[in-house]
Amino acid sequence: MKKAPSSPDSARLVTLIPGDGIGPEVISAAVAVIEKSGVRLRWDEQLAGMAAVRHVGNPVPDALIKSLRRTGVALKGPLETRVGEGYRSINVYLRKTFNLYANLRPVQSFKGVHTPFRDVNLVVVRENTEDLYAGLEHEITPGVVESIKVITSRASRRIARFAFEYARREGRSCVTAIHKANIMKLSDGLFLKCAREVSSDFPEIRYDEQIVDAACMRLVSDPQAFDVLLLENLYGDIVSDLCAGLVGGLGVVPGANYGDKGAIFEAVHGTAPDIAGKGLANPIAAILSGAMLLEYLGHHQAARRIRDATGMVLQSGETLTRDLGGSATTRQITDAIIAALPARASSAADRA
Ligand code: NAI
C-alpha cells in the first residue's frame, strides 16, 4: 500500500468499499458530502466481505487488494463477520496485510445530542495488529480450546509512540495506558513497560496508567478525566464502543486505521443488520470518517467545513436520525448536512 503523492491539480484516487449491511447507505452519504465539500476525489469502488462473496465468491477479491496497493487510502463501510463460524474477519486481515497498526477514534460530545455527559473530548488509540486478534486459536482436546494473546515490544512501542506523537501534534495533555497487567503480568506488563519507556521522550505530556475494569467505571462516571487512551487491540475494541455510548452512540463516532504507508477510514460501528436497507442508519460516523480522510490528504479546510456542518445540523436538532431521538432518514440528514456546508474555498486555499 503506497501513499501516493497528492496533487491539488489532479483528483486523487481513493478506494471506496461500500461494505455490508448499512455500509452502502452510510458510505454513499459520506461520498455525497465529500463531493459537495469542494474536494475532487476519484473513487475506485471495490467489493469486500459478504457483498464480495455474493458477487465473486471471495470476501477479499484480488481487485480489492490491488486497488488498496495502488491508492494507499480507502473509505470503507463495515463488513460482516459471522459469530463463531465462517471466514476470519476481513477487517483484521486488511489491517494486518497493510500494517495499519494504529486505530484512532476521536470521541467528542456534540451540542444537540442528549447524553448524560457534556464536553467529552477524548481519543482512543488502539493497537491494531496483534493481541488476541492474532486469531491463534486451537482445540487442544474436545471441550478445551486455547487462544493465544501475542504482545510484542515492537508493536507496543510503535503504538505508544503513535499515541504520544498524536498527543503532541494535537496539543493534548495526557496519555493513559489501559491494561490488565495485574493479571496478565507478562503480556500487559510488556505493553506497559514499552508505554512507560516511550513516555519519557515526551516530558510535556502527562503519562498515566489505569486497570481496564476501573478505567471503564471511571469512563462512565467521569469521562472528562480522559484525554488520549492507549490500549491493546481487544481492550481498544471494547472500550471504543463504550466511549461511543458516552457521546450519542455508534452512529456518531468516526475512525481511522493508519500505517506508515497508507490508511483506511471507517466508522466504529458494524453492519447494523437490524436496520440495514431501511434508510434509517445514521451516516454521521461515516461522514466524519470521510472528514478524517480529507485531513489525511491535506484538505484541512474542507474537513473542518464538514465537521462544522455536521455540528450545526446536530445542534439545531431538527433533522436527527432515530438513534439520536429523531425521525429523519439517512437521506434527510445527509441533505441537511450538505445544505449546511459553508461555501467552498479554492482547491489551493483548501490545502493550506
Ligand atoms: P453494530 O455496530 O452493527 O450494531 C450495534 C447496534 O448499533 C445495533 O442496534 C445497530 O442498529 C446500531 N447502529 C450501529 N451503527 C448505527 C448507525 N450508523 N446508525 C444507527 N444505528 C446504528 O454491531 P453488531 O450488531 O455487534 O455487529 C454486526 C456486524 O457488524 C457483525 O458481523 C460484526 O462483525 C460487524 N462489525 C464490523 C465492523 C467493521 O467492519 N469495522 C465493526 C463492528 C462490527
mmCIF file of C-alpha atoms in Angstrom, residues 44-319:
data_model
loop_
_atom_site.group_PDB
_atom_site.id
_atom_site.type_symbol
_atom_site.label_atom_id
_atom_site.label_comp_id
_atom_site.label_asym_id
_atom_site.label_seq_id
_atom_site.Cartn_x
_atom_site.Cartn_y
_atom_site.Cartn_z
ATOM 1 C CA ASP A 44 -12.247 3.183 -7.159
ATOM 2 C CA GLU A 45 -15.205 1.187 -5.858
ATOM 3 C CA GLN A 46 -14.395 -2.320 -4.633
ATOM 4 C CA LEU A 47 -16.339 -5.169 -3.098
ATOM 5 C CA ALA A 48 -15.325 -6.838 0.167
ATOM 6 C CA GLY A 49 -16.935 -9.074 2.794
ATOM 7 C CA MET A 50 -20.319 -10.691 2.190
ATOM 8 C CA ALA A 51 -21.021 -8.375 -0.749
ATOM 9 C CA ALA A 52 -17.908 -9.782 -2.439
ATOM 10 C CA VAL A 53 -18.800 -13.371 -1.505
ATOM 11 C CA ARG A 54 -22.170 -12.903 -3.211
ATOM 12 C CA HIS A 55 -20.696 -11.386 -6.381
ATOM 13 C CA VAL A 56 -17.333 -13.121 -6.843
ATOM 14 C CA GLY A 57 -17.294 -15.884 -4.231
ATOM 15 C CA ASN A 58 -14.370 -14.425 -2.262
ATOM 16 C CA PRO A 59 -14.571 -11.997 0.705
ATOM 17 C CA VAL A 60 -11.218 -10.417 -0.214
ATOM 18 C CA PRO A 61 -11.055 -10.249 -4.029
ATOM 19 C CA ASP A 62 -7.654 -9.663 -5.670
ATOM 20 C CA ALA A 63 -9.060 -6.491 -7.226
ATOM 21 C CA LEU A 64 -9.587 -5.054 -3.734
ATOM 22 C CA ILE A 65 -6.009 -5.761 -2.682
ATOM 23 C CA LYS A 66 -4.660 -4.345 -5.964
ATOM 24 C CA SER A 67 -6.737 -1.214 -5.544
ATOM 25 C CA LEU A 68 -5.514 -0.677 -1.968
ATOM 26 C CA ARG A 69 -1.900 -1.177 -3.066
ATOM 27 C CA ARG A 70 -2.405 1.357 -5.823
ATOM 28 C CA THR A 71 -4.293 4.085 -3.923
ATOM 29 C CA GLY A 72 -2.893 3.678 -0.396
ATOM 30 C CA VAL A 73 -6.080 5.118 1.061
ATOM 31 C CA ALA A 74 -9.658 3.923 1.434
ATOM 32 C CA LEU A 75 -13.037 4.937 2.746
ATOM 33 C CA LYS A 76 -14.660 1.765 3.972
ATOM 34 C CA GLY A 77 -18.067 0.626 5.160
ATOM 35 C CA PRO A 78 -18.463 -2.100 7.785
ATOM 36 C CA LEU A 79 -18.019 -5.757 6.846
ATOM 37 C CA GLU A 80 -19.997 -8.644 8.254
ATOM 38 C CA THR A 81 -18.060 -11.207 10.292
ATOM 39 C CA ARG A 82 -20.153 -14.138 11.469
ATOM 40 C CA VAL A 83 -20.009 -15.053 15.148
ATOM 41 C CA GLY A 84 -18.278 -18.380 15.868
ATOM 42 C CA GLU A 85 -18.254 -19.546 12.219
ATOM 43 C CA GLY A 86 -17.385 -18.546 8.662
ATOM 44 C CA TYR A 87 -14.294 -16.790 7.326
ATOM 45 C CA ARG A 88 -11.924 -14.834 9.562
ATOM 46 C CA SER A 89 -12.509 -11.084 9.893
ATOM 47 C CA ILE A 90 -11.654 -9.230 6.695
ATOM 48 C CA ASN A 91 -11.096 -6.085 8.763
ATOM 49 C CA VAL A 92 -8.373 -7.836 10.744
ATOM 50 C CA TYR A 93 -6.927 -9.240 7.504
ATOM 51 C CA LEU A 94 -6.736 -5.810 5.847
ATOM 52 C CA ARG A 95 -5.239 -4.153 8.930
ATOM 53 C CA LYS A 96 -2.562 -6.845 9.161
ATOM 54 C CA THR A 97 -1.863 -7.101 5.424
ATOM 55 C CA PHE A 98 -1.293 -3.367 5.074
ATOM 56 C CA ASN A 99 0.256 -2.980 8.530
ATOM 57 C CA LEU A 100 -2.324 -0.416 9.592
ATOM 58 C CA TYR A 101 -1.115 -0.605 13.146
ATOM 59 C CA ALA A 102 -2.853 2.381 14.690
ATOM 60 C CA ASN A 103 -6.584 2.636 15.098
ATOM 61 C CA LEU A 104 -7.681 6.142 16.066
ATOM 62 C CA ARG A 105 -11.174 7.025 17.220
ATOM 63 C CA PRO A 106 -11.948 10.587 18.306
ATOM 64 C CA VAL A 107 -14.903 10.679 20.700
ATOM 65 C CA GLN A 108 -16.464 14.112 21.181
ATOM 66 C CA SER A 109 -19.734 15.432 22.576
ATOM 67 C CA PHE A 110 -21.990 17.266 20.141
ATOM 68 C CA LYS A 111 -24.332 20.064 21.146
ATOM 69 C CA GLY A 112 -27.857 18.844 20.441
ATOM 70 C CA VAL A 113 -27.101 15.184 21.133
ATOM 71 C CA HIS A 114 -28.514 14.486 24.557
ATOM 72 C CA THR A 115 -26.390 12.233 26.745
ATOM 73 C CA PRO A 116 -25.660 12.183 30.473
ATOM 74 C CA PHE A 117 -22.308 13.897 29.761
ATOM 75 C CA ARG A 118 -21.169 17.174 28.262
ATOM 76 C CA ASP A 119 -17.779 18.129 26.947
ATOM 77 C CA VAL A 120 -16.413 14.656 26.413
ATOM 78 C CA ASN A 121 -13.347 15.058 24.236
ATOM 79 C CA LEU A 122 -11.135 12.011 24.212
ATOM 80 C CA VAL A 123 -9.317 9.897 21.650
ATOM 81 C CA VAL A 124 -8.997 6.131 21.659
ATOM 82 C CA VAL A 125 -5.687 4.862 20.239
ATOM 83 C CA ARG A 126 -5.849 1.104 19.739
ATOM 84 C CA GLU A 127 -3.069 -1.254 18.673
ATOM 85 C CA ASN A 128 -4.404 -2.896 15.543
ATOM 86 C CA THR A 129 -2.192 -5.849 14.624
ATOM 87 C CA GLU A 130 -1.764 -8.292 17.484
ATOM 88 C CA ASP A 131 -3.154 -9.346 20.911
ATOM 89 C CA LEU A 132 -5.948 -11.958 20.912
ATOM 90 C CA TYR A 133 -6.854 -10.645 17.443
ATOM 91 C CA ALA A 134 -3.898 -12.607 16.078
ATOM 92 C CA GLY A 135 -6.523 -15.371 15.760
ATOM 93 C CA LEU A 136 -4.193 -18.068 17.097
ATOM 94 C CA GLU A 137 -6.796 -20.475 18.424
ATOM 95 C CA HIS A 138 -6.899 -24.231 18.500
ATOM 96 C CA GLU A 139 -8.682 -27.088 20.163
ATOM 97 C CA ILE A 140 -6.358 -28.977 22.490
ATOM 98 C CA THR A 141 -8.886 -31.720 23.110
ATOM 99 C CA PRO A 142 -12.699 -31.728 22.800
ATOM 100 C CA GLY A 143 -14.020 -29.231 25.321
ATOM 101 C CA VAL A 144 -10.694 -27.432 25.713
ATOM 102 C CA VAL A 145 -9.566 -24.630 23.382
ATOM 103 C CA GLU A 146 -6.621 -22.313 23.582
ATOM 104 C CA SER A 147 -6.460 -18.741 22.260
ATOM 105 C CA ILE A 148 -3.049 -17.125 22.269
ATOM 106 C CA LYS A 149 -2.513 -13.497 23.169
ATOM 107 C CA VAL A 150 0.507 -12.109 21.338
ATOM 108 C CA ILE A 151 2.098 -8.870 22.578
ATOM 109 C CA THR A 152 5.451 -7.717 21.221
ATOM 110 C CA SER A 153 7.679 -4.889 22.344
ATOM 111 C CA ARG A 154 7.990 -3.694 18.737
ATOM 112 C CA ALA A 155 4.245 -3.231 18.216
ATOM 113 C CA SER A 156 3.738 -1.896 21.747
ATOM 114 C CA ARG A 157 6.438 0.769 21.358
ATOM 115 C CA ARG A 158 5.156 1.667 17.911
ATOM 116 C CA ILE A 159 1.581 2.278 19.089
ATOM 117 C CA ALA A 160 2.747 4.114 22.221
ATOM 118 C CA ARG A 161 4.871 6.412 20.055
ATOM 119 C CA PHE A 162 1.909 6.965 17.736
ATOM 120 C CA ALA A 163 -0.268 7.963 20.731
ATOM 121 C CA PHE A 164 2.312 10.364 22.151
ATOM 122 C CA GLU A 165 3.114 11.916 18.783
ATOM 123 C CA TYR A 166 -0.591 12.366 18.162
ATOM 124 C CA ALA A 167 -0.978 13.983 21.602
ATOM 125 C CA ARG A 168 1.949 16.331 20.918
ATOM 126 C CA ARG A 169 0.675 17.289 17.456
ATOM 127 C CA GLU A 170 -2.888 17.886 18.634
ATOM 128 C CA GLY A 171 -1.932 19.747 21.808
ATOM 129 C CA ARG A 172 -3.331 17.091 24.122
ATOM 130 C CA SER A 173 -2.004 16.859 27.645
ATOM 131 C CA CYS A 174 -2.297 13.273 28.891
ATOM 132 C CA VAL A 175 -1.920 9.715 27.593
ATOM 133 C CA THR A 176 -3.485 6.980 29.732
ATOM 134 C CA ALA A 177 -2.338 3.412 29.096
ATOM 135 C CA ILE A 178 -5.172 0.994 29.899
ATOM 136 C CA HIS A 179 -4.226 -2.565 30.844
ATOM 137 C CA LYS A 180 -4.789 -5.647 32.974
ATOM 138 C CA ALA A 181 -1.172 -6.154 33.978
ATOM 139 C CA ASN A 182 -2.194 -7.154 37.489
ATOM 140 C CA ILE A 183 -3.399 -10.442 35.938
ATOM 141 C CA MET A 184 -1.557 -10.669 32.599
ATOM 142 C CA LYS A 185 1.738 -9.734 34.118
ATOM 143 C CA LEU A 186 3.878 -10.718 31.144
ATOM 144 C CA SER A 187 1.814 -9.596 28.146
ATOM 145 C CA ASP A 188 0.130 -6.473 29.510
ATOM 146 C CA GLY A 189 3.229 -5.938 31.619
ATOM 147 C CA LEU A 190 5.303 -5.697 28.431
ATOM 148 C CA PHE A 191 2.789 -3.315 26.865
ATOM 149 C CA LEU A 192 3.036 -1.046 29.926
ATOM 150 C CA LYS A 193 6.826 -1.224 30.081
ATOM 151 C CA CYS A 194 7.013 -0.072 26.453
ATOM 152 C CA ALA A 195 4.487 2.737 27.025
ATOM 153 C CA ARG A 196 6.481 3.954 30.041
ATOM 154 C CA GLU A 197 9.737 3.944 28.074
ATOM 155 C CA VAL A 198 8.208 5.871 25.181
ATOM 156 C CA SER A 199 6.568 8.345 27.578
ATOM 157 C CA SER A 200 9.998 9.514 28.743
ATOM 158 C CA ASP A 201 10.578 11.003 25.268
ATOM 159 C CA PHE A 202 7.521 13.235 25.740
ATOM 160 C CA PRO A 203 8.098 15.029 29.051
ATOM 161 C CA GLU A 204 5.469 17.705 28.316
ATOM 162 C CA ILE A 205 2.699 15.056 28.125
ATOM 163 C CA ARG A 206 1.437 13.500 31.328
ATOM 164 C CA TYR A 207 1.512 9.704 31.359
ATOM 165 C CA ASP A 208 -0.954 7.725 33.412
ATOM 166 C CA GLU A 209 -1.939 4.043 33.768
ATOM 167 C CA GLN A 210 -5.284 2.510 34.709
ATOM 168 C CA ILE A 211 -6.506 -1.055 35.018
ATOM 169 C CA VAL A 212 -9.149 -1.661 32.328
ATOM 170 C CA ASP A 213 -12.051 -2.504 34.652
ATOM 171 C CA ALA A 214 -11.514 0.574 36.810
ATOM 172 C CA ALA A 215 -10.996 2.676 33.675
ATOM 173 C CA CYS A 216 -14.414 1.532 32.358
ATOM 174 C CA MET A 217 -16.087 2.577 35.599
ATOM 175 C CA ARG A 218 -14.344 5.947 35.503
ATOM 176 C CA LEU A 219 -15.222 6.434 31.831
ATOM 177 C CA VAL A 220 -18.948 6.080 32.555
ATOM 178 C CA SER A 221 -18.821 8.329 35.621
ATOM 179 C CA ASP A 222 -16.176 10.947 34.823
ATOM 180 C CA PRO A 223 -15.272 10.740 31.110
ATOM 181 C CA GLN A 224 -13.920 14.288 31.077
ATOM 182 C CA ALA A 225 -10.987 12.976 33.132
ATOM 183 C CA PHE A 226 -9.585 11.274 30.000
ATOM 184 C CA ASP A 227 -7.662 12.690 27.096
ATOM 185 C CA VAL A 228 -5.766 10.138 24.933
ATOM 186 C CA LEU A 229 -6.408 6.458 25.764
ATOM 187 C CA LEU A 230 -3.736 3.950 24.735
ATOM 188 C CA LEU A 231 -4.917 0.332 24.522
ATOM 189 C CA GLU A 232 -4.076 -3.078 23.178
ATOM 190 C CA ASN A 233 -6.291 -4.427 20.407
ATOM 191 C CA LEU A 234 -9.080 -6.185 22.346
ATOM 192 C CA TYR A 235 -9.462 -3.634 25.156
ATOM 193 C CA GLY A 236 -9.401 -0.929 22.464
ATOM 194 C CA ASP A 237 -12.235 -2.595 20.572
ATOM 195 C CA ILE A 238 -14.439 -2.883 23.653
ATOM 196 C CA VAL A 239 -13.598 0.476 25.207
ATOM 197 C CA SER A 240 -14.168 2.390 21.971
ATOM 198 C CA ASP A 241 -17.783 1.176 21.753
ATOM 199 C CA LEU A 242 -18.212 2.131 25.401
ATOM 200 C CA CYS A 243 -16.823 5.586 24.610
ATOM 201 C CA ALA A 244 -19.200 5.912 21.641
ATOM 202 C CA GLY A 245 -22.035 5.403 24.110
ATOM 203 C CA LEU A 246 -20.859 8.466 26.050
ATOM 204 C CA VAL A 247 -21.486 10.836 23.144
ATOM 205 C CA GLY A 248 -24.609 9.507 21.434
ATOM 206 C CA GLY A 249 -23.758 6.025 20.230
ATOM 207 C CA LEU A 250 -22.158 4.234 17.328
ATOM 208 C CA GLY A 251 -23.849 6.448 14.763
ATOM 209 C CA VAL A 252 -21.616 9.447 15.535
ATOM 210 C CA VAL A 253 -18.081 8.131 16.125
ATOM 211 C CA PRO A 254 -15.621 8.036 13.214
ATOM 212 C CA GLY A 255 -12.373 6.146 12.970
ATOM 213 C CA ALA A 256 -9.193 5.556 11.024
ATOM 214 C CA ASN A 257 -6.603 2.801 10.667
ATOM 215 C CA TYR A 258 -3.177 4.282 9.991
ATOM 216 C CA GLY A 259 0.041 2.675 8.852
ATOM 217 C CA ASP A 260 3.293 4.237 7.739
ATOM 218 C CA LYS A 261 2.307 3.884 4.087
ATOM 219 C CA GLY A 262 -1.457 4.148 3.959
ATOM 220 C CA ALA A 263 -4.746 4.423 5.807
ATOM 221 C CA ILE A 264 -8.281 3.081 5.819
ATOM 222 C CA PHE A 265 -11.044 5.286 7.198
ATOM 223 C CA GLU A 266 -14.131 3.672 8.698
ATOM 224 C CA ALA A 267 -16.759 4.282 11.356
ATOM 225 C CA VAL A 268 -16.562 2.404 14.649
ATOM 226 C CA HIS A 269 -19.932 0.753 14.043
ATOM 227 C CA GLY A 270 -20.693 -2.524 12.315
ATOM 228 C CA THR A 271 -23.189 -3.542 9.648
ATOM 229 C CA ALA A 272 -26.241 -2.938 11.904
ATOM 230 C CA PRO A 273 -28.260 -5.796 10.371
ATOM 231 C CA ASP A 274 -31.337 -4.774 12.391
ATOM 232 C CA ILE A 275 -31.741 -1.550 10.395
ATOM 233 C CA ALA A 276 -29.898 -2.351 7.132
ATOM 234 C CA GLY A 277 -31.682 -1.411 3.915
ATOM 235 C CA LYS A 278 -34.323 0.671 5.683
ATOM 236 C CA GLY A 279 -32.810 4.120 5.177
ATOM 237 C CA LEU A 280 -32.629 4.606 8.955
ATOM 238 C CA ALA A 281 -28.873 4.446 9.555
ATOM 239 C CA ASN A 282 -27.114 7.453 10.974
ATOM 240 C CA PRO A 283 -24.466 8.406 8.385
ATOM 241 C CA ILE A 284 -22.587 10.835 10.660
ATOM 242 C CA ALA A 285 -19.885 8.374 11.750
ATOM 243 C CA ALA A 286 -19.147 7.601 8.086
ATOM 244 C CA ILE A 287 -19.289 11.285 7.114
ATOM 245 C CA LEU A 288 -16.842 12.232 9.894
ATOM 246 C CA SER A 289 -14.592 9.326 8.846
ATOM 247 C CA GLY A 290 -14.660 10.945 5.409
ATOM 248 C CA ALA A 291 -13.570 14.232 7.036
ATOM 249 C CA MET A 292 -10.644 12.368 8.640
ATOM 250 C CA LEU A 293 -9.730 11.042 5.193
ATOM 251 C CA LEU A 294 -9.741 14.582 3.810
ATOM 252 C CA GLU A 295 -7.453 15.705 6.667
ATOM 253 C CA TYR A 296 -5.090 12.864 5.797
ATOM 254 C CA LEU A 297 -4.996 14.004 2.181
ATOM 255 C CA GLY A 298 -4.269 17.573 3.279
ATOM 256 C CA HIS A 299 -7.721 19.090 2.716
ATOM 257 C CA HIS A 300 -7.941 20.602 6.179
ATOM 258 C CA GLN A 301 -10.452 23.335 5.459
ATOM 259 C CA ALA A 302 -12.868 21.009 3.681
ATOM 260 C CA ALA A 303 -12.645 18.606 6.628
ATOM 261 C CA ARG A 304 -13.410 21.470 9.002
ATOM 262 C CA ARG A 305 -16.367 22.571 6.870
ATOM 263 C CA ILE A 306 -17.816 19.052 7.013
ATOM 264 C CA ARG A 307 -17.363 18.866 10.777
ATOM 265 C CA ASP A 308 -18.903 22.320 11.247
ATOM 266 C CA ALA A 309 -21.897 21.486 9.041
ATOM 267 C CA THR A 310 -22.444 18.224 10.938
ATOM 268 C CA GLY A 311 -22.246 20.063 14.249
ATOM 269 C CA MET A 312 -24.780 22.647 13.066
ATOM 270 C CA VAL A 313 -27.281 20.001 11.982
ATOM 271 C CA LEU A 314 -26.951 18.151 15.282
ATOM 272 C CA GLN A 315 -27.207 21.338 17.317
ATOM 273 C CA SER A 316 -30.364 22.513 15.521
ATOM 274 C CA GLY A 317 -31.983 19.183 16.420
ATOM 275 C CA GLU A 318 -34.425 19.463 13.511
ATOM 276 C CA THR A 319 -33.056 16.599 11.434
#
